[in-house]
Amino acid sequence: MAARLEFDRISKRFGSKLALDSLCLRVEPGEILGFLGPNGAGKTTAIHLALGFLKASAGSGTLLGSPLGTASARARLGYLPDAPAFFASSTAFQVELAARLNGMRSSEIKGRVRQLLSRLGVESVKDARKLSRGMQQRLGLARALVNEPELLILDEPTSALDPSAVSQVRELLLAARNAGHSIFFSSHQLSEVEQVCDRIAFLNHGRLVKLGSLSELLHDQALAEVVVRGVTAGQLDGLFAEVLPGGQLRILIPQARQREVIERIWMAGGELISTAPRRRTLEQLFAEWSREL
Amino acid sequence: MKKSMLIARQLLWQNRWLFALLMLWPYLMGVLLVASGSQLDPEDLLAILHQECIYALALVAVTASTQLGNEQRSRRIATVLAEAVSRGEYLAALWLTAVVPLLLFLAGFAITGSALAVYAGSSAGGVLFMALLVTVVGLWAAAASLLWSIFLPAVFASIAAITSVGLVILAGDYGVPGPGRLMMETLRTGFVVPRRLTVGGDVILSIASAAVIFAAAWWLFDRRDLNLTAE
């Protein structure tokens, strides 16, 4: 099946600075792809290339089957920028304008706008610019969703939201994914990313450092975490062990040595409680990947 | 065109107070002249009307040259161009945003100018003729000013736009055909429409060159990065 968004060795240079270096990335139908990276990594540059705001210095890409920058393809796209900007009009009109610009039929616009604004709890005001930052973000999301897009590009969608709104947005994104829509999601809210994303792409200094499914990346296939009881750290000479409450020990060992270590524990009279690939938090991975390159 | 009109409507509404103030200028001028109570000298009135024609051109040049920079700085452009709107449609919206206030200003000019001309005991035909010619020159000036805004920040674009419009008018004074000569013809027009109209070629040339400049601006804008951290 064709990717909803594809970057094919795309690069972007601003003067002498290479902001994006041969990025290859695909957003597949029905997936939520988390796009992570430290500030200045090139995430917004990649998003702006996808939307046609910037022109690639090298490489190419497609958005919903058309070359990047094709206006008609954007009728099936929803975009929420990190800081949404609005015209001096009412909240409902902002969403209505997006619907009209995407060629939606007049008969379906009013109902859809009303439904979205109430679902996202957007205040009704005459001038949307006067809304609080969090409310503007909700309104921006309503604008992005009005045309029932096949692909949603979200740049920090929950950065200004309160916890209840964050959970609403999470539900909305999951519902959109379950309905077959794809979501390309840039965020620094790692807990959010961990809860909603199927795959993660990590960018640093304009280069793609990691790409994979969330579970694959969080579980370190090279190291195993073994929890035992009935032995002391002294009996496990040469192995790093952390003492847990209740006298249990947590030992980190290379996967290849797992069998040998478990046998040693049994020989010493210990009892094996669990063994699993080491699980790290996204925060740990973020810090680790940010140091790469 | 429908999308361009939708966007232009938003941009005009955004600056409604400024535009309303400028639109009211010809009416205000008319009221002040009549309220002064003294006999209106047709020569003085003609000089004022010619000045208003120049104001109209300055208005369209400044509006057209600053819109793009303002929209990039406010990032509202991202809101619009993330939808199914082409760069050409967006540029057409900016052109309309400059031309609509010009037309409203010139409508005010035509209404008050004609009334004042009759009040001063002259014919109103020349005023309407001037309004028509300035409309054509204004369409050209809007396209030329828009072209500058693609390369330059708003302040420099408006300086470049006014300078280039001024230079074209100067060239028109030396007989170079096109919008400059049309503007010079406007400034030579009195209260009576000239019997022998010689402006047809210049009108066609002005409209054609406006179309060519707009097409060039579209081509260039389509190939450039948006500057979302501009100015």
XYZ file of C-alpha atoms in Angstrom:
524
model
C 0.000 0.000 0.000
C 1.300 3.470 -0.843
C 2.688 5.528 2.029
C 0.605 8.511 3.138
C 3.794 10.540 3.434
C 7.187 9.634 2.086
C 10.548 11.397 2.254
C 13.003 9.935 -0.227
C 16.588 11.004 0.554
C 15.371 14.542 1.064
C 17.798 17.255 2.172
C 17.343 20.888 3.034
C 20.119 23.402 3.243
C 19.801 26.968 4.603
C 22.924 28.740 3.369
C 25.839 26.731 4.718
C 23.718 24.897 7.327
C 22.424 21.462 6.412
C 19.130 21.334 8.309
C 18.019 17.976 6.961
C 20.357 15.345 5.602
C 19.034 12.652 3.215
C 15.957 11.833 5.246
C 14.217 8.589 4.237
C 10.962 8.046 6.077
C 7.481 6.678 5.339
C 4.237 7.210 7.227
C 2.097 4.151 6.509
C -1.709 4.055 6.381
C -3.308 3.659 9.784
C -0.246 4.314 11.912
C 0.819 6.973 14.381
C 4.450 7.841 13.798
C 6.111 9.840 16.573
C 8.705 12.259 15.276
C 11.214 13.037 18.008
C 14.437 14.915 18.360
C 16.079 17.705 20.352
C 15.439 21.358 19.473
C 16.991 22.256 16.125
C 17.112 18.611 15.005
C 15.204 19.384 11.794
C 11.716 18.157 12.727
C 9.903 21.370 11.770
C 11.983 21.609 8.588
C 10.796 18.116 7.613
C 7.184 19.033 8.384
C 7.458 22.257 6.378
C 8.891 20.289 3.447
C 5.960 17.879 3.653
C 3.509 20.779 3.565
C 5.286 22.497 0.680
C 6.282 25.557 2.745
C 9.918 24.781 1.951
C 11.468 23.416 -1.239
C 13.898 20.513 -0.955
C 17.570 21.148 -1.770
C 17.900 17.501 -2.854
C 15.753 14.394 -2.910
C 12.012 14.180 -3.261
C 8.892 13.001 -1.519
C 5.190 12.364 -1.821
C 2.193 13.455 0.196
C -0.891 11.277 -0.265
C 0.471 10.026 -3.560
C 1.350 13.431 -5.054
C 4.714 15.217 -5.103
C 5.305 17.411 -2.052
C 3.799 20.869 -2.515
C 0.792 19.716 -4.568
C -2.106 21.862 -3.357
C -4.889 19.406 -4.247
C -3.311 16.670 -2.073
C -3.543 18.958 0.952
C -7.352 18.778 0.755
C -6.960 15.355 2.416
C -4.466 16.581 4.997
C -4.889 18.151 8.433
C -2.127 20.248 9.989
C -1.740 21.668 13.464
C 1.289 23.963 13.853
C 3.064 24.389 17.194
C 1.652 27.923 17.525
C -1.565 28.180 15.496
C -2.344 31.613 14.010
C -5.856 32.860 13.346
C -7.684 35.562 11.429
C -9.757 38.153 13.275
C -12.931 36.063 13.049
C -15.076 33.861 15.239
C -13.986 30.392 16.322
C -16.596 28.726 14.129
C -15.538 30.730 11.094
C -11.873 29.678 11.448
C -12.901 26.041 11.105
C -15.442 26.828 8.398
C -12.771 28.633 6.367
C -10.502 25.576 6.475
C -13.415 23.410 5.336
C -14.227 25.752 2.455
C -10.601 26.031 1.353
C -10.477 22.228 1.238
C -13.535 22.137 -1.001
C -16.026 20.644 1.465
C -19.693 20.904 0.503
C -21.592 23.777 2.180
C -24.342 21.404 3.312
C -21.959 19.358 5.454
C -19.782 22.178 6.822
C -22.034 23.708 9.505
C -22.850 20.406 11.193
C -19.268 19.167 11.115
C -17.944 22.458 12.556
C -20.502 22.443 15.371
C -19.762 18.804 16.207
C -15.978 19.322 16.294
C -16.070 22.497 18.377
C -18.316 20.888 20.953
C -16.287 17.642 21.003
C -13.059 19.572 21.616
C -14.703 21.974 24.047
C -13.712 25.114 22.133
C -15.136 28.344 23.550
C -17.267 30.344 21.148
C -15.797 33.850 20.760
C -16.022 36.574 18.120
C -12.271 36.947 17.734
C -10.318 33.686 17.942
C -7.049 35.582 18.498
C -8.262 36.449 21.993
C -8.498 32.813 23.108
C -6.022 31.384 25.613
C -3.094 29.371 24.216
C -4.658 26.062 25.220
C -7.998 26.992 23.678
C -6.227 28.118 20.486
C -4.571 24.727 20.297
C -7.960 23.012 20.596
C -9.303 25.279 17.877
C -6.266 24.506 15.698
C -6.972 20.828 16.137
C -10.621 21.322 15.148
C -9.410 23.130 12.030
C -7.036 20.269 11.235
C -9.753 17.634 11.662
C -12.624 19.348 9.849
C -11.992 17.685 6.472
C -11.611 14.200 8.018
C -8.024 14.022 6.785
C -6.298 10.824 5.688
C -3.086 12.185 7.179
C -2.748 14.437 10.214
C 0.496 16.313 10.756
C 0.718 17.558 14.321
C 3.521 19.724 15.622
C 3.469 19.659 19.446
C -0.311 19.111 19.650
C -0.533 18.877 23.433
C 2.099 21.374 24.535
C -0.371 23.960 25.890
C -3.168 21.682 27.002
C -4.360 20.817 30.497
C -4.365 17.115 31.513
C -8.040 16.540 30.682
C -7.606 18.071 27.223
C -4.472 15.981 26.690
C -6.443 12.836 27.398
C -9.237 14.035 25.044
C -6.692 14.619 22.285
C -5.169 11.190 22.940
C -8.558 9.537 22.551
C -9.190 11.526 19.398
C -5.866 10.490 17.865
C -6.396 6.838 18.722
C -9.908 6.966 17.260
C -8.524 8.555 14.091
C -5.860 5.837 13.832
C -8.461 3.111 14.362
C -10.510 4.630 11.541
C -7.515 4.134 9.229
C -6.093 7.665 9.316
C -2.355 8.197 9.655
C -0.775 10.621 12.103
C 2.661 12.173 11.901
C 3.210 13.483 15.360
C 6.110 15.677 16.512
C 6.317 16.151 20.263
C 8.529 16.618 23.269
C 5.851 15.136 25.564
C 7.472 11.722 25.737
C 4.783 10.142 27.899
C 2.211 11.081 25.252
C 4.367 9.664 22.493
C 4.791 6.446 24.456
C 1.029 6.124 24.907
C -0.117 6.749 21.349
C 2.649 6.065 18.831
C 3.098 2.826 16.912
C 6.523 3.740 15.578
C 9.128 6.336 16.399
C 11.558 8.238 14.212
C 14.332 10.062 16.034
C 16.117 12.913 14.323
C 19.330 14.588 15.461
C 21.393 17.216 13.600
C 19.151 16.707 10.568
C 19.804 12.957 10.348
C 17.532 10.051 11.123
C 19.188 8.316 14.065
C 16.566 5.690 14.963
C 13.426 4.328 13.379
C 11.386 1.441 14.639
C 8.338 0.224 16.480
C 7.943 1.533 19.996
C 8.196 -1.889 21.662
C 11.248 -2.793 19.583
C 13.042 0.369 20.610
C 12.033 0.329 24.261
C 13.087 -3.291 24.734
C 16.816 -3.678 24.472
C 17.367 -6.936 22.619
C 21.070 -6.989 23.588
C 20.535 -6.985 27.351
C 18.322 -9.129 29.570
C 16.999 -8.142 32.947
C 16.903 -11.039 35.385
C 15.200 -10.802 38.801
C 16.163 -13.425 41.384
C 15.916 -14.117 45.121
C 17.673 -16.384 47.566
C 21.187 -15.267 46.559
C 23.406 -12.368 47.571
C 25.279 -10.015 45.297
C 28.525 -11.519 46.609
C 27.555 -14.938 45.240
C 27.197 -13.470 41.744
C 30.774 -12.446 41.362
C 31.429 -10.250 38.355
C 27.776 -9.461 37.642
C 26.160 -6.090 38.239
C 23.259 -6.565 40.628
C 20.861 -4.052 42.089
C 19.200 -4.905 45.404
C 15.427 -4.548 45.279
C 13.005 -4.381 48.238
C 12.319 -7.829 49.721
C 15.844 -9.013 49.167
C 15.432 -9.521 45.436
C 18.255 -8.796 43.029
C 17.992 -7.317 39.546
C 20.815 -8.348 37.260
C 21.578 -6.928 33.807
C 23.338 -9.390 31.524
C 23.988 -9.746 27.811
C 21.296 -11.909 26.170
C 23.953 -14.387 25.050
C 24.991 -15.121 28.656
C 21.455 -15.485 30.002
C 21.441 -19.320 30.188
C 24.873 -19.498 31.821
C 23.949 -16.899 34.486
C 20.626 -18.550 35.319
C 22.417 -21.877 35.815
C 24.889 -20.145 38.182
C 22.000 -18.707 40.182
C 20.356 -22.142 40.503
C 23.675 -23.710 41.495
C 24.003 -21.075 44.244
C 20.533 -21.995 45.508
C 18.787 -18.950 44.113
C 15.307 -18.750 42.631
C 14.533 -17.137 39.286
C 11.580 -14.729 39.459
C 11.577 -13.228 35.965
C 13.677 -12.685 32.895
C 12.926 -10.310 30.038
C 14.684 -8.042 27.562
C 15.736 -4.835 29.365
C 13.019 -2.187 29.106
C 14.091 1.427 28.992
C 11.983 4.561 29.165
C 11.641 6.837 26.186
C 13.266 9.544 28.282
C 16.390 7.389 28.697
C 16.439 6.644 24.975
C 15.935 10.313 24.105
C 18.960 11.276 26.187
C 21.017 8.443 24.717
C 20.092 9.178 21.081
C 20.588 12.920 21.549
C 24.252 12.198 22.290
C 24.691 10.214 19.070
C 26.473 11.737 16.026
C -10.756 32.323 -7.775
C -13.346 31.411 -5.144
C -10.587 30.426 -2.704
C -8.669 33.640 -3.448
C -11.781 35.690 -2.718
C -12.355 33.839 0.558
C -8.800 34.548 1.684
C -8.905 38.171 0.479
C -12.099 38.695 2.474
C -10.285 37.583 5.610
C -7.279 39.783 4.905
C -9.472 42.812 4.231
C -11.487 42.216 7.400
C -8.214 41.891 9.305
C -7.253 45.490 8.329
C -10.783 46.873 8.131
C -10.219 49.963 10.282
C -7.170 51.122 8.365
C -8.843 50.560 5.019
C -12.073 52.236 6.194
C -10.097 55.302 7.221
C -8.371 55.480 3.844
C -11.675 54.918 2.010
C -13.199 57.850 3.832
C -10.435 60.221 2.765
C -12.059 61.457 -0.502
C -15.376 62.028 1.291
C -13.647 63.850 4.127
C -11.792 66.025 1.639
C -15.059 66.838 -0.154
C -16.821 67.770 3.066
C -13.905 69.996 4.166
C -13.836 71.813 0.825
C -17.577 72.477 0.847
C -17.625 73.335 4.562
C -14.915 75.993 4.094
C -17.734 78.109 2.621
C -15.511 79.953 0.123
C -16.001 79.796 -3.624
C -14.286 76.652 -4.963
C -11.649 77.519 -7.589
C -11.777 74.867 -10.356
C -7.984 75.019 -10.781
C -7.432 74.331 -7.072
C -9.979 71.536 -7.155
C -8.265 69.943 -10.149
C -4.914 70.013 -8.322
C -6.514 68.310 -5.314
C -8.105 65.641 -7.513
C -4.764 64.939 -9.235
C -3.158 64.594 -5.801
C -5.824 62.077 -4.810
C -4.968 60.027 -7.910
C -1.371 59.830 -6.657
C -2.579 58.876 -3.154
C -4.581 56.049 -4.730
C -1.460 54.660 -6.393
C 0.559 54.988 -3.194
C -2.219 53.167 -1.316
C -2.245 50.220 -3.701
C 1.571 50.016 -3.862
C 1.996 49.982 -0.066
C -0.851 47.519 0.499
C 0.317 45.087 -2.167
C 3.968 45.211 -1.134
C 3.465 44.682 2.603
C 0.789 41.956 2.768
C 3.040 38.965 2.128
C 5.623 40.028 4.723
C 2.899 40.646 7.311
C 1.261 37.301 6.711
C 4.585 35.477 6.956
C 5.500 37.293 10.159
C 2.128 36.471 11.754
C 2.364 32.888 10.379
C -1.232 33.124 9.183
C 0.116 32.186 5.754
C 0.856 28.702 7.129
C -2.780 28.387 8.170
C -3.890 29.040 4.612
C -1.201 27.262 2.606
C -1.574 24.085 4.691
C -5.019 23.757 3.078
C -5.720 22.952 -0.572
C -4.624 26.423 -1.706
C -1.963 26.874 -4.387
C 0.670 29.583 -4.212
C -0.967 31.219 -7.247
C -4.358 31.344 -5.540
C -2.731 32.844 -2.469
C -0.941 35.478 -4.524
C -4.209 36.319 -6.281
C -5.769 36.815 -2.830
C -3.018 39.297 -1.924
C -3.555 41.117 -5.229
C -7.291 41.341 -4.539
C -6.580 42.618 -1.024
C -4.689 45.520 -2.564
C -7.107 46.153 -5.434
C -10.396 46.163 -3.502
C -9.420 49.147 -1.276
C -8.160 50.913 -4.413
C -11.532 50.434 -6.109
C -13.392 51.637 -3.016
C -11.085 54.650 -2.739
C -11.605 55.462 -6.420
C -15.364 55.044 -6.070
C -15.237 57.668 -3.297
C -12.991 59.800 -5.483
C -15.414 59.545 -8.419
C -18.478 60.345 -6.289
C -17.036 63.298 -4.355
C -14.888 64.527 -7.259
C -17.896 64.646 -9.606
C -20.047 66.379 -7.000
C -17.321 68.950 -6.306
C -16.739 69.520 -10.029
C -20.443 70.261 -10.526
C -20.420 72.412 -7.364
C -17.503 74.384 -8.845
C -19.470 74.850 -12.067
C -17.523 72.379 -14.202
C -18.192 69.068 -15.898
C -17.896 65.775 -13.987
C -16.834 63.696 -17.020
C -13.120 64.333 -16.548
C -13.204 63.079 -12.937
C -14.774 59.788 -13.984
C -12.208 59.475 -16.789
C -9.373 60.033 -14.270
C -10.846 57.375 -11.942
C -10.950 54.911 -14.822
C -7.340 55.540 -15.836
C -6.052 55.310 -12.241
C -7.918 52.011 -11.871
C -5.941 50.579 -14.793
C -2.616 51.958 -13.506
C -3.524 50.666 -10.024
C -4.050 47.114 -11.309
C -0.562 47.258 -12.790
C 0.953 48.845 -9.639
C -0.586 46.115 -7.453
C 1.041 43.371 -9.538
C 4.425 45.151 -9.632
C 4.372 45.787 -5.862
C 3.437 42.172 -5.170
C 6.497 41.072 -7.133
C 8.755 43.106 -4.820
C 7.192 41.564 -1.735
C 8.366 38.118 -2.841
C 12.015 39.147 -2.536
C 12.068 41.824 0.127
C 10.861 42.342 3.698
C 7.724 44.495 3.957
C 9.424 47.854 4.642
C 11.951 47.524 1.817
C 9.337 46.076 -0.520
C 7.094 49.111 -0.065
C 10.026 51.496 -0.680
C 10.967 49.525 -3.810
C 7.331 49.429 -4.951
C 6.793 53.189 -4.595
C 10.155 53.910 -6.250
C 9.456 51.626 -9.197
C 5.962 53.051 -9.690
C 7.482 56.549 -9.563
C 10.159 55.647 -12.113
C 7.605 54.174 -14.510
C 5.537 57.373 -14.247
C 8.687 59.412 -14.926
C 9.363 57.234 -17.979
C 5.775 57.895 -19.035
C 6.504 61.628 -18.883
C 9.212 60.990 -21.472
C 6.702 59.233 -23.690
C 7.460 55.594 -22.818
C 4.172 53.759 -23.508
C 2.367 51.832 -20.769
C 1.137 52.575 -17.256
C 3.497 55.538 -16.760
C 2.180 57.410 -19.787
C -1.350 56.528 -18.714
C -0.721 58.099 -15.314
C 0.738 61.209 -16.938
C -2.386 61.386 -19.098
C -4.446 61.213 -15.896
C -2.527 64.120 -14.390
C -3.083 66.176 -17.564
C -6.810 65.470 -17.674
C -9.097 68.373 -16.787
C -12.833 68.416 -16.035
C -13.715 67.584 -19.615
C -13.000 64.221 -21.225
C -10.559 64.708 -24.149
C -12.401 64.560 -27.502
C -9.754 62.358 -29.084
C -8.942 59.428 -26.866
C -5.354 58.226 -27.309
C -5.073 56.031 -24.255
C -6.357 52.729 -25.691
C -2.890 51.335 -26.439
C -1.573 52.306 -23.035
C -4.590 50.716 -21.320
C -4.025 47.431 -23.160
C -0.279 47.561 -22.514
C -0.833 48.271 -18.796
C -3.263 45.386 -18.336
C -1.064 43.014 -20.357
C 2.060 43.976 -18.419
C 0.156 43.574 -15.128
C -0.774 40.040 -16.224
C 2.819 39.229 -17.215
C 4.218 40.626 -13.933
C 1.640 38.673 -11.936
C 2.518 35.470 -13.818
C 6.220 36.080 -13.106
C 5.471 36.722 -9.423
C 3.446 33.482 -9.284
C 6.260 31.500 -10.966
C 8.835 32.867 -8.533
C 6.669 32.521 -5.417
C 5.923 28.927 -6.366
C 9.639 28.135 -6.233
C 10.579 29.963 -3.055
C 10.593 28.913 0.582
C 8.136 30.594 2.893
C 9.919 32.638 5.499
C 7.932 31.852 8.611
C 10.381 33.659 10.842
C 10.555 36.655 8.535
C 11.509 40.123 9.736
